[in-house]
Amino acid sequence: MIDQPVAIFFIVLLIILLGPLAFRPLKIPPVVGMIIAGMIVGPHGFGFLDRDDSFRIFGEVGILYIMFQAAVEIDMYHLKRNYRPGLIFGLFSFALPMIGGIFASRYAFSLPWETSILIASMYASHTLVAYPAVSRFGLQNNRGAVIAVCGTIVAVMLALICLAGVVQTHISGSFGIWDVLRLLLFMAIYCVAIAYALPFAARRFFRSVSDPVAQYIFILALVFVASLLAKIIGLESILGAFYAGLVLNRLIPGRSPLMRNIRFVGDSIFIPYFLIGVGMLINIRAVFSGWYVLWVVINMSAIALVTKWIAAHATRLIYRLSPDEGRLMFGLSAGKAAATIAAVMIGFKYDMLSEDVTNGAVVMILICCMVASVTTERAARNIRMRLKALDLEQENIGETGFARQVVSISNPLTSEGLMRLAISMRSRLNHNPISLLHVRSSNDSRTRAMSAAAMRGAESVAEDLGVEVQRLERFDTNVAAALRNVAVERDATEIVIGLHRKASIVDTFFGSTIDQLLESTRRMVVMSRCFVPIDTLTGIVVVVPRKAEYESGFHLWVSRILMLAANIEAKVTFISYRDTGEFIRTAMAEDGVEVEVKFEVLDSYDDFILLSGNVGDDDLFVVVGARKGSISHTGDLDNLPGFLSRYFSRHNLAMIYPQQ
């Protein structure tokens, strides 16, 4: 047996690298492949590796990582929409295995009620071992996946409470209601403290540190703190990791370098290490040691899988999900690992489980993981193929979803933020390159150096987010004319530019360049000034003028706002006149972008002043303007620059002038 640390790590890396390639021709999912590889090289296989402290540590981190990643990848809008089905599924997924498991263990194995409840808690709990397949196919926000993840936390929490009650009863002979109440009190304090402390700390850290590596380490530290505190108060650490993912969800957008680092490290190291460690626990020879063990394996596997299937099927029928979504729910809830392994170890430690039942339970974990992985993989592939067909159809007929942007940069300090804003306003299906433009009115070395620095910052953001950029430089004494000409050359749908900062008292709010640009082009112009990273914004407040729906670019800017909200996972508040609000709702329905939206009704310009007073430091205040002479332009808009300059000089601000 190999005991050299370098050799052990080298073999594990070979398994992670070559395992998927070896099992792919056999059509074995990567999750199952990692578990089988662990069986082969582990102490119950050829004995190359022992399940030493490294596998225990990385295994613990791996299961925490799976739970954290599952929570942080969910769009909170979809979570809020599906928390009730998730709660119902969690109750079904807990109650049916508990009832079936108690009676099956009692009458099939002739075990005491106490041990029967312990075994039933194994059936009731489940682990998202197959979740990497959901993430790989991009189905984190699929309704079946969201319901399954919500149900997981309910089922695992209830199963662990039952497990704690059984162990307490076995040790002390009783388990009082006060123990449950004390645990619930600690849970309430824990939830409130984590909900406030983690986002506060992360938001402050992100505003001062922009390095994705440092942000990743900080987030990982917060997850482990939440997990450790959960363990201290009597909960399982996986619940703490999941809850940490939920409260940090809004601060980690799907299209960000931080999220990419989270997925990369988890998929390449922590999660495979955990799966290999699970495989090392499994002694397949135990199945053939006698008929009783084989009977135990068949009985336990059947009860665990059939009751989870019934729970998923019943939830699917109640909420009218598709068959593939029902299979996805079953696949995600069929896997057994962390909580189940904990129950097995605890039962064996306190002599509540015989060696035969323990071996049968461990083999049951393998069977459930294999069924879960295969079912999830197939269901996810079918759902992805169906969505891909819809995406292609949308790509063929869509008009407003695919931007052709010209992003004008001049300041190295703001170029990265401006590029993040532009990319966040795009559809993820959009493969059009962004035209990155810098216009120089001087050719001295200082100007050229600033231009190069601004370009590098913007290009690095685009590279991190996987967006193609076409770099353009112009030497022109009239910046507005250069912007207009490039927009015509590139057939741009919009121009994104930094909002002017007043250089003197007599300077206009927009500055002469933007004033000239608005006069010389009828394309949509987006001007932005953000004092915080766009990823940390929690809300978008949009003020819309009267009759904005009659402008030809109305649907375009609505689509951009919705896409921005979806990509940074922020809620949107539209402040508009009643008729305009109805047209916004229609545009939202046509786009099909699902975000959390609230409407405030304007009756007069004075209402706008009152309602906009609720804009916070973590919000983006968006004002939809109108060019003079357009349908939606009124005299009130002439006073808008002064109002913004006076009351919103320190707020994150964007102004949109729609296409005319």
XYZ file of C-alpha atoms in Angstrom:
660
model
C 0.000 0.000 0.000
C 1.417 3.377 -1.067
C 2.035 5.789 1.799
C 4.164 8.502 0.159
C 2.139 11.773 0.064
C 3.450 12.811 -3.350
C 2.709 9.388 -4.848
C -0.786 9.344 -3.326
C -1.621 12.757 -4.728
C -0.158 11.785 -8.109
C -2.373 8.678 -8.305
C -5.442 10.696 -7.341
C -4.679 13.244 -10.065
C -4.304 10.414 -12.592
C -7.705 9.061 -11.558
C -9.308 12.505 -11.880
C -7.665 12.999 -15.292
C -8.024 9.537 -16.853
C -11.137 8.253 -15.053
C -13.699 10.109 -17.188
C -11.811 9.136 -20.367
C -11.762 5.463 -19.370
C -15.431 5.281 -18.366
C -16.804 7.421 -21.196
C -16.860 4.563 -23.799
C -18.857 2.504 -21.293
C -21.326 5.421 -20.920
C -20.696 5.541 -17.179
C -21.296 9.024 -15.689
C -18.208 10.756 -14.261
C -19.635 10.673 -10.723
C -20.045 6.895 -10.793
C -16.656 6.558 -12.469
C -14.944 8.355 -9.590
C -16.677 6.105 -7.024
C -15.753 2.932 -8.938
C -12.157 4.162 -9.247
C -12.064 4.629 -5.478
C -13.301 1.058 -5.010
C -10.587 -0.266 -7.319
C -7.604 1.526 -5.755
C -8.928 1.504 -2.182
C -8.320 -0.923 0.693
C -11.201 -3.182 -0.385
C -9.960 -3.271 -3.992
C -6.354 -3.729 -5.085
C -5.143 -1.892 -2.004
C -3.015 0.735 -3.718
C -4.259 3.495 -1.430
C -5.528 3.646 2.122
C -8.347 5.973 3.138
C -5.999 8.146 5.185
C -6.462 11.585 6.698
C -6.093 13.319 3.323
C -9.161 11.538 1.963
C -11.122 12.235 5.113
C -10.213 15.939 5.019
C -10.725 16.397 1.291
C -13.839 14.253 1.461
C -15.367 16.465 4.132
C -14.436 19.564 2.162
C -15.840 17.991 -1.008
C -19.313 17.357 0.382
C -19.384 20.860 1.883
C -18.359 22.182 -1.509
C -21.167 20.322 -3.294
C -23.772 21.760 -0.935
C -22.302 25.263 -1.123
C -22.071 25.189 -4.927
C -25.629 23.905 -5.237
C -26.905 26.836 -3.162
C -24.749 29.554 -4.709
C -25.645 28.572 -8.292
C -29.401 28.835 -7.750
C -31.042 32.015 -8.956
C -32.834 33.427 -5.900
C -35.784 34.370 -8.069
C -36.321 30.710 -8.998
C -35.745 29.665 -5.402
C -38.467 31.991 -4.116
C -40.854 30.795 -6.804
C -40.269 27.132 -5.977
C -39.704 27.052 -2.236
C -43.207 25.693 -1.581
C -42.848 22.772 -4.013
C -39.378 22.254 -2.549
C -40.822 22.137 0.961
C -43.502 19.625 -0.113
C -40.935 17.491 -1.901
C -38.659 17.613 1.131
C -41.475 16.438 3.404
C -42.409 13.647 0.992
C -38.752 12.721 0.557
C -38.374 12.468 4.322
C -41.681 10.963 5.443
C -42.053 8.167 2.875
C -38.554 6.684 3.380
C -38.902 7.046 7.158
C -42.229 5.212 7.290
C -41.203 2.559 4.791
C -37.775 2.143 6.355
C -39.010 1.750 9.920
C -41.488 -1.015 9.111
C -39.243 -2.757 6.592
C -36.322 -2.869 9.052
C -38.556 -3.933 11.895
C -40.255 -6.829 10.111
C -37.698 -7.795 7.430
C -34.629 -7.805 9.711
C -36.379 -8.263 13.084
C -34.529 -5.267 14.492
C -35.557 -3.143 17.522
C -37.597 -0.003 16.897
C -34.648 2.152 17.889
C -32.365 0.579 15.262
C -35.174 0.619 12.687
C -35.513 4.395 13.084
C -31.739 4.761 12.701
C -31.772 2.804 9.427
C -34.834 4.720 8.208
C -32.959 7.988 8.744
C -30.389 6.670 6.239
C -33.143 6.265 3.663
C -34.669 9.672 4.426
C -31.471 11.665 4.026
C -29.781 12.105 0.690
C -26.771 13.899 -0.756
C -26.473 15.825 -4.025
C -23.707 13.582 -5.363
C -25.162 13.865 -8.872
C -25.367 17.659 -8.786
C -22.168 18.140 -10.847
C -24.134 16.793 -13.834
C -26.791 19.482 -13.318
C -24.094 22.131 -13.159
C -22.321 20.750 -16.227
C -25.498 20.925 -18.321
C -26.307 24.427 -17.046
C -29.604 23.428 -15.399
C -29.070 25.083 -12.015
C -32.289 27.087 -12.422
C -34.389 24.305 -13.914
C -37.515 23.922 -11.826
C -36.913 20.251 -11.067
C -33.346 20.951 -9.945
C -34.363 23.877 -7.721
C -37.145 21.841 -6.091
C -34.744 18.953 -5.483
C -32.143 21.218 -3.887
C -34.774 22.858 -1.662
C -36.122 19.450 -0.714
C -32.640 18.245 0.161
C -32.177 20.713 2.963
C -35.599 19.833 4.446
C -35.101 16.071 4.239
C -31.537 16.129 5.562
C -32.410 18.401 8.484
C -35.344 16.241 9.583
C -33.350 13.032 9.114
C -30.478 14.386 11.211
C -32.883 15.426 13.975
C -34.250 11.865 14.009
C -30.711 10.479 14.057
C -29.761 12.756 16.955
C -32.877 11.666 18.856
C -32.103 7.971 18.382
C -28.490 8.365 19.501
C -29.491 10.475 22.509
C -32.109 7.920 23.500
C -29.625 5.065 23.112
C -26.983 6.800 25.235
C -29.094 8.379 27.995
C -32.279 6.383 27.667
C -34.446 9.431 26.881
C -34.846 12.319 24.474
C -36.905 15.237 25.752
C -38.809 17.948 23.960
C -36.475 20.482 25.563
C -33.574 19.127 23.527
C -35.526 19.801 20.348
C -36.549 23.289 21.476
C -32.975 24.156 22.420
C -31.765 23.031 18.994
C -34.473 25.092 17.261
C -33.516 28.169 19.323
C -29.857 27.785 18.386
C -30.877 27.335 14.747
C -32.876 30.571 14.768
C -29.979 32.541 16.292
C -27.551 30.934 13.864
C -29.664 31.708 10.796
C -30.133 35.371 11.719
C -26.458 35.869 12.563
C -25.177 34.229 9.373
C -27.748 36.041 7.190
C -26.474 39.424 8.354
C -22.787 38.791 9.025
C -21.689 36.946 5.879
C -23.144 39.340 3.238
C -21.936 42.348 5.235
C -18.377 41.013 5.420
C -18.322 39.841 1.788
C -19.697 43.108 0.414
C -17.122 45.172 2.294
C -14.319 42.872 1.182
C -15.367 42.886 -2.485
C -15.443 46.676 -2.579
C -11.842 46.913 -1.435
C -10.361 43.805 -3.124
C -10.991 43.011 -6.783
C -8.572 40.088 -7.170
C -10.681 36.960 -7.948
C -8.215 34.666 -6.147
C -8.381 36.685 -2.923
C -12.176 36.858 -3.231
C -12.331 33.084 -3.659
C -10.230 32.403 -0.563
C -12.341 34.830 1.456
C -15.618 33.223 0.340
C -14.278 29.744 1.099
C -13.280 30.902 4.578
C -16.806 32.225 5.178
C -18.284 28.887 4.086
C -16.099 26.963 6.520
C -16.932 29.377 9.339
C -20.647 28.847 8.702
C -20.138 25.064 8.554
C -18.126 25.018 11.781
C -20.694 27.100 13.645
C -23.470 24.789 12.423
C -21.544 21.819 13.798
C -21.022 23.566 17.138
C -24.736 24.203 17.707
C -25.631 20.588 16.875
C -26.449 20.727 13.160
C -24.615 18.917 10.404
C -21.884 20.977 8.736
C -23.391 20.391 5.272
C -26.405 22.432 6.346
C -24.110 25.310 7.259
C -22.376 25.149 3.866
C -25.707 25.144 2.056
C -27.027 28.074 4.072
C -23.811 30.026 3.485
C -24.311 29.527 -0.246
C -27.841 30.898 -0.021
C -26.922 34.072 1.875
C -23.918 34.731 -0.394
C -25.844 33.911 -3.552
C -26.562 37.472 -4.674
C -22.935 38.496 -4.301
C -21.604 35.810 -6.656
C -23.174 36.249 -10.117
C -23.041 33.347 -12.542
C -20.969 35.381 -15.020
C -18.063 36.359 -12.816
C -14.439 35.255 -12.375
C -15.264 34.349 -8.772
C -17.967 31.890 -9.836
C -15.640 30.439 -12.443
C -13.006 29.844 -9.753
C -15.583 28.202 -7.488
C -16.641 25.775 -10.200
C -13.110 25.085 -11.398
C -11.592 24.214 -8.008
C -14.607 22.175 -6.935
C -14.902 20.181 -10.152
C -11.169 19.554 -10.466
C -10.079 18.764 -6.880
C -12.518 18.776 -3.967
C -15.540 16.979 -5.421
C -13.557 14.196 -7.196
C -11.535 13.645 -4.007
C -14.779 13.234 -2.081
C -16.211 10.748 -4.598
C -13.028 8.677 -4.643
C -13.114 8.600 -0.842
C -16.711 7.325 -0.903
C -15.630 4.520 -3.228
C -12.882 3.511 -0.794
C -15.506 2.817 1.889
C -17.316 0.238 -0.219
C -16.453 -3.437 0.194
C -18.207 -5.148 -2.680
C -16.934 -8.550 -1.475
C -19.209 -8.239 1.553
C -22.231 -8.798 -0.693
C -21.033 -12.279 -1.518
C -20.114 -13.243 2.032
C -23.549 -14.721 2.654
C -27.199 -14.726 1.588
C -28.200 -12.552 4.522
C -25.951 -9.692 3.447
C -27.310 -9.967 -0.097
C -30.857 -9.836 1.288
C -29.941 -6.782 3.371
C -28.479 -5.012 0.312
C -31.531 -5.762 -1.873
C -33.993 -4.727 0.815
C -32.215 -1.520 1.790
C -31.567 -0.441 -1.805
C -35.157 -1.131 -2.842
C -36.661 0.799 0.071
C -34.262 3.730 -0.369
C -34.842 4.069 -4.121
C -38.552 3.232 -4.379
C -39.618 5.668 -1.644
C -37.526 8.474 -3.170
C -39.043 7.718 -6.583
C -42.572 7.873 -5.163
C -41.778 11.209 -3.503
C -40.425 12.659 -6.758
C -43.277 11.260 -8.844
C -45.944 12.568 -6.451
C -44.378 16.045 -6.440
C -44.132 15.991 -10.233
C -47.838 15.194 -10.570
C -48.904 17.804 -8.006
C -46.938 20.626 -9.667
C -47.286 19.387 -13.262
C -43.630 19.032 -14.069
C -42.348 17.218 -17.124
C -41.311 13.527 -16.862
C -37.657 14.488 -17.319
C -37.903 17.034 -14.499
C -39.428 14.322 -12.301
C -36.545 11.995 -13.148
C -34.099 14.807 -12.410
C -35.661 15.250 -8.961
C -35.457 11.529 -8.310
C -31.846 11.364 -9.481
C -30.748 14.221 -7.257
C -32.557 12.826 -4.214
C -31.520 9.180 -4.686
C -27.818 9.678 -3.916
C -26.474 8.730 -0.508
C -23.230 9.946 1.002
C -22.500 12.368 3.825
C -25.454 12.055 6.224
C -25.968 8.379 5.369
C -22.323 7.542 5.991
C -22.512 9.446 9.273
C -25.552 7.393 10.322
C -23.780 4.126 9.419
C -20.667 5.057 11.377
C -22.683 6.191 14.404
C -24.806 3.031 14.386
C -21.753 0.780 14.166
C -19.931 2.775 16.865
C -22.757 2.333 19.398
C -23.370 -1.349 18.457
C -26.784 -0.535 17.051
C -25.907 -2.086 13.667
C -24.444 -5.539 13.102
C -21.504 -6.028 10.751
C -23.788 -7.546 8.087
C -26.204 -4.606 8.195
C -23.280 -2.167 8.152
C -21.786 -3.818 5.057
C -25.194 -3.880 3.412
C -25.699 -0.178 4.128
C -22.336 0.732 2.598
C -23.097 -1.259 -0.573
C -26.522 0.380 -0.645
C -24.726 3.736 -0.788
C -22.884 2.570 -3.927
C -26.058 1.369 -5.627
C -27.948 4.548 -4.797
C -25.081 6.725 -6.059
C -24.932 4.775 -9.325
C -28.699 4.995 -9.888
C -28.710 8.671 -8.947
C -25.851 9.544 -11.284
C -27.183 7.613 -14.295
C -30.732 8.942 -13.852
C -29.602 12.545 -13.347
C -27.245 12.401 -16.315
C -29.923 11.128 -18.681
C -32.625 13.465 -17.440
C -30.288 16.477 -17.572
C -29.209 15.600 -21.106
C -32.820 15.332 -22.297
C -33.772 18.648 -20.685
C -30.694 20.354 -22.111
C -31.460 19.061 -25.618
C -34.997 20.386 -25.381
C -33.778 23.772 -24.125
C -31.128 23.876 -26.827
C -33.806 23.502 -29.470
C -35.701 26.407 -27.913
C -32.493 28.464 -27.756
C -31.840 27.884 -31.451
C -35.396 28.887 -32.259
C -35.019 32.056 -30.183
C -31.673 32.775 -31.838
C -33.297 32.545 -35.256
C -36.242 34.816 -34.500
C -34.876 37.048 -31.706
C -34.268 40.716 -32.432
C -33.717 42.499 -29.131
C -31.805 39.799 -27.263
C -28.507 40.072 -29.143
C -26.548 43.251 -28.629
C -23.941 44.751 -30.910
C -22.255 47.051 -28.452
C -19.712 49.816 -28.757
C -18.074 50.402 -25.373
C -16.192 53.688 -25.140
C -13.474 53.834 -22.491
C -11.039 56.560 -21.506
C -10.162 56.066 -17.832
C -8.219 53.004 -16.574
C -9.983 53.338 -13.204
C -13.451 52.874 -14.686
C -12.835 50.733 -17.792
C -13.245 47.388 -16.008
C -16.531 48.393 -14.393
C -17.889 49.747 -17.659
C -17.023 46.510 -19.460
C -18.668 44.408 -16.731
C -21.823 46.477 -17.082
C -21.890 46.054 -20.868
C -21.367 42.278 -20.651
C -23.970 41.936 -17.904
C -26.552 43.578 -20.184
C -26.020 40.916 -22.869
C -27.728 37.577 -23.335
C -25.506 34.584 -22.654
C -26.485 33.294 -26.099
C -25.013 36.392 -27.690
C -21.776 35.626 -29.527
C -21.369 39.038 -31.167
C -18.026 40.655 -30.296
C -17.946 43.896 -28.324
C -16.334 46.844 -30.098
C -14.003 48.331 -27.500
C -13.213 51.920 -28.474
C -10.781 54.486 -27.165
C -10.778 57.925 -28.809
C -7.655 60.053 -28.340
C -7.638 63.762 -29.011
C -3.925 63.944 -28.135
C -0.948 61.844 -29.180
C 1.396 62.453 -26.242
C 2.958 59.569 -24.296
C 0.773 60.064 -21.207
C -2.427 59.772 -23.235
C -1.155 56.676 -25.041
C -0.229 55.062 -21.714
C -3.683 55.754 -20.260
C -5.284 54.349 -23.405
C -3.243 51.143 -23.168
C -4.030 50.707 -19.462
C -7.762 51.263 -20.016
C -7.773 48.784 -22.897
C -5.940 46.127 -20.880
C -8.364 46.419 -17.977
C -11.447 46.117 -20.177
C -9.977 43.279 -22.237
C -9.060 41.297 -19.115
C -12.677 41.450 -17.938
C -13.957 40.274 -21.325
C -11.419 37.447 -21.363
C -12.432 36.302 -17.867
C -16.080 36.207 -18.903
C -15.443 34.546 -22.265
C -16.598 37.440 -24.475
C -14.830 38.336 -27.711
C -13.570 41.903 -28.061
C -12.594 43.896 -31.130
C -10.123 46.570 -30.083
C -10.444 49.938 -31.812
C -8.472 53.168 -31.390
C -9.296 56.458 -33.026
C -7.414 59.737 -33.139
C -10.020 62.464 -33.452
C -10.534 65.920 -32.053
C -14.289 65.300 -31.939
C -14.937 62.324 -29.663
C -18.689 62.324 -30.280
C -18.182 62.134 -34.045
C -15.760 59.229 -33.647
C -18.261 57.329 -31.476
C -21.066 57.957 -33.931
C -18.985 56.799 -36.909
C -17.856 53.590 -35.206
C -21.451 52.827 -34.208
C -22.498 53.196 -37.852
C -19.586 51.070 -39.096
C -20.375 48.261 -36.621
C -24.164 48.566 -36.979
C -24.296 48.911 -33.187
C -27.528 48.544 -31.250
C -26.173 50.632 -28.379
C -23.276 52.743 -27.182
C -22.029 52.283 -23.619
C -20.043 55.148 -22.137
C -18.960 56.383 -18.717
C -21.048 59.129 -17.197
C -19.288 62.483 -17.272
C -17.972 63.958 -14.022
C -18.224 67.733 -13.896
C -14.917 69.528 -14.339
C -16.162 73.014 -13.370
C -19.203 74.861 -12.107
C -20.207 75.966 -15.575
C -19.803 72.467 -17.013
C -23.027 70.636 -17.922
C -24.176 67.525 -16.125
C -23.474 65.324 -19.148
C -20.491 67.190 -20.537
C -20.091 68.491 -24.060
C -19.127 65.095 -25.530
C -22.289 63.313 -24.424
C -24.456 66.288 -25.338
C -23.032 66.168 -28.865
C -23.393 62.374 -29.013
C -27.085 62.487 -28.087
C -27.681 65.079 -30.797
C -25.720 63.263 -33.499
C -27.001 59.679 -33.114
C -30.394 58.063 -32.660
C -29.008 54.798 -31.320
C -29.466 53.785 -27.697
C -26.897 55.407 -25.401
C -26.148 53.972 -21.952
C -24.180 56.165 -19.537
C -22.988 54.705 -16.250
C -21.221 55.727 -13.061
C -20.780 53.006 -10.430
C -18.891 53.492 -7.201
C -19.132 49.799 -6.255
C -18.516 46.652 -8.345
C -21.521 45.798 -10.488
C -21.487 42.263 -9.035
C -22.281 43.548 -5.524
C -25.440 45.438 -6.480
C -28.595 43.998 -4.927
C -31.254 46.118 -6.629
C -31.970 48.148 -9.752
C -34.380 51.092 -9.509
C -35.601 52.288 -12.910
C -37.468 55.567 -13.426
C -39.442 55.675 -16.684
C -40.937 58.830 -18.240
C -44.513 59.159 -19.464
C -45.214 57.664 -22.918
C -41.851 55.862 -22.995
C -43.639 52.899 -24.601
C -44.132 54.882 -27.802
C -40.405 55.200 -28.474
C -39.030 52.736 -31.030
C -36.283 51.607 -28.617
C -38.648 50.850 -25.721
C -38.415 47.056 -25.877
C -34.646 47.196 -26.352
C -33.864 49.028 -23.109
C -36.375 46.934 -21.144
C -34.592 43.811 -22.394
C -31.223 45.192 -21.360
C -32.437 46.028 -17.839
C -33.945 42.564 -17.395
C -30.801 40.873 -18.694
C -28.661 42.951 -16.329
C -30.860 41.973 -13.385
C -30.767 38.294 -14.361
C -26.990 38.203 -14.765
C -26.165 39.948 -11.484
C -29.193 38.391 -9.719
C -30.666 41.674 -8.568
C -34.301 42.649 -8.083
C -35.778 45.395 -10.267
C -38.145 48.179 -9.243
C -39.823 50.067 -12.088
C -41.137 53.532 -11.185
C -43.456 54.421 -14.053
C -46.869 55.697 -15.004
C -49.600 53.075 -14.869
C -50.043 52.660 -18.639
C -46.295 52.437 -19.197
C -46.012 49.780 -16.502
C -48.455 47.553 -18.397
C -46.306 47.813 -21.530
C -43.217 46.905 -19.474
C -45.018 43.787 -18.231
C -45.850 42.856 -21.827
C -42.229 43.284 -22.901
C -41.109 41.126 -19.972
C -43.514 38.366 -20.973
C -42.258 38.441 -24.559
C -38.610 38.202 -23.497
C -39.214 35.386 -21.024
C -36.426 36.583 -18.696
C -37.381 35.616 -15.147
C -36.316 38.130 -12.504
C -37.856 39.546 -9.347
C -39.744 42.694 -10.373
C -41.711 45.286 -8.435
C -43.746 48.187 -9.847
C -44.290 51.596 -8.278
C -46.894 53.854 -9.879
C -46.118 57.460 -10.826
C -48.930 59.968 -10.908
C -46.784 63.085 -11.190
C -43.177 64.252 -11.288
C -43.316 64.956 -7.554
C -43.968 61.229 -6.941
C -40.712 60.441 -8.719
C -38.786 62.620 -6.278
C -40.404 60.874 -3.282
C -40.090 57.307 -4.571
C -36.484 57.698 -5.669
C -35.526 58.591 -2.110
C -35.504 54.867 -1.289
C -32.482 54.173 -3.528
C -29.737 52.628 -1.396
C -25.967 52.445 -1.639
C -26.210 48.880 -2.983
C -28.689 49.819 -5.724
C -28.193 50.994 -9.275
C -30.392 53.997 -10.003
C -31.360 53.939 -13.686
C -33.096 56.916 -15.280
C -34.627 56.497 -18.721
C -34.300 59.817 -20.491
C -35.672 61.211 -23.731
C -34.122 63.383 -26.398
C -35.718 66.745 -27.048
C -38.438 66.510 -29.634
C -39.168 62.850 -28.929
C -42.621 61.582 -27.931
C -41.714 60.924 -24.295
C -39.849 64.176 -23.712
C -41.479 66.645 -21.318
C -40.418 69.819 -19.596
C -39.859 67.877 -16.359
C -36.948 66.045 -17.975
C -35.132 69.336 -18.530
C -34.813 69.675 -14.739
C -33.603 66.088 -14.324
C -29.809 66.709 -14.662
C -29.887 69.286 -11.893
C -31.931 67.003 -9.661
C -29.528 64.069 -10.204
C -26.486 66.260 -9.655
C -27.920 67.636 -6.428
C -29.317 64.474 -4.796
C -27.548 61.513 -6.435
C -23.941 62.627 -6.725
C -22.802 59.709 -4.527
C -25.134 57.019 -5.868
C -24.540 54.361 -8.492
C -26.212 55.914 -11.511
C -27.001 54.976 -15.098
C -28.900 56.944 -17.730
C -30.416 55.370 -20.805
C -31.465 57.320 -23.863
C -33.544 54.928 -25.991
C -33.112 54.370 -29.675
C -35.165 56.847 -31.705
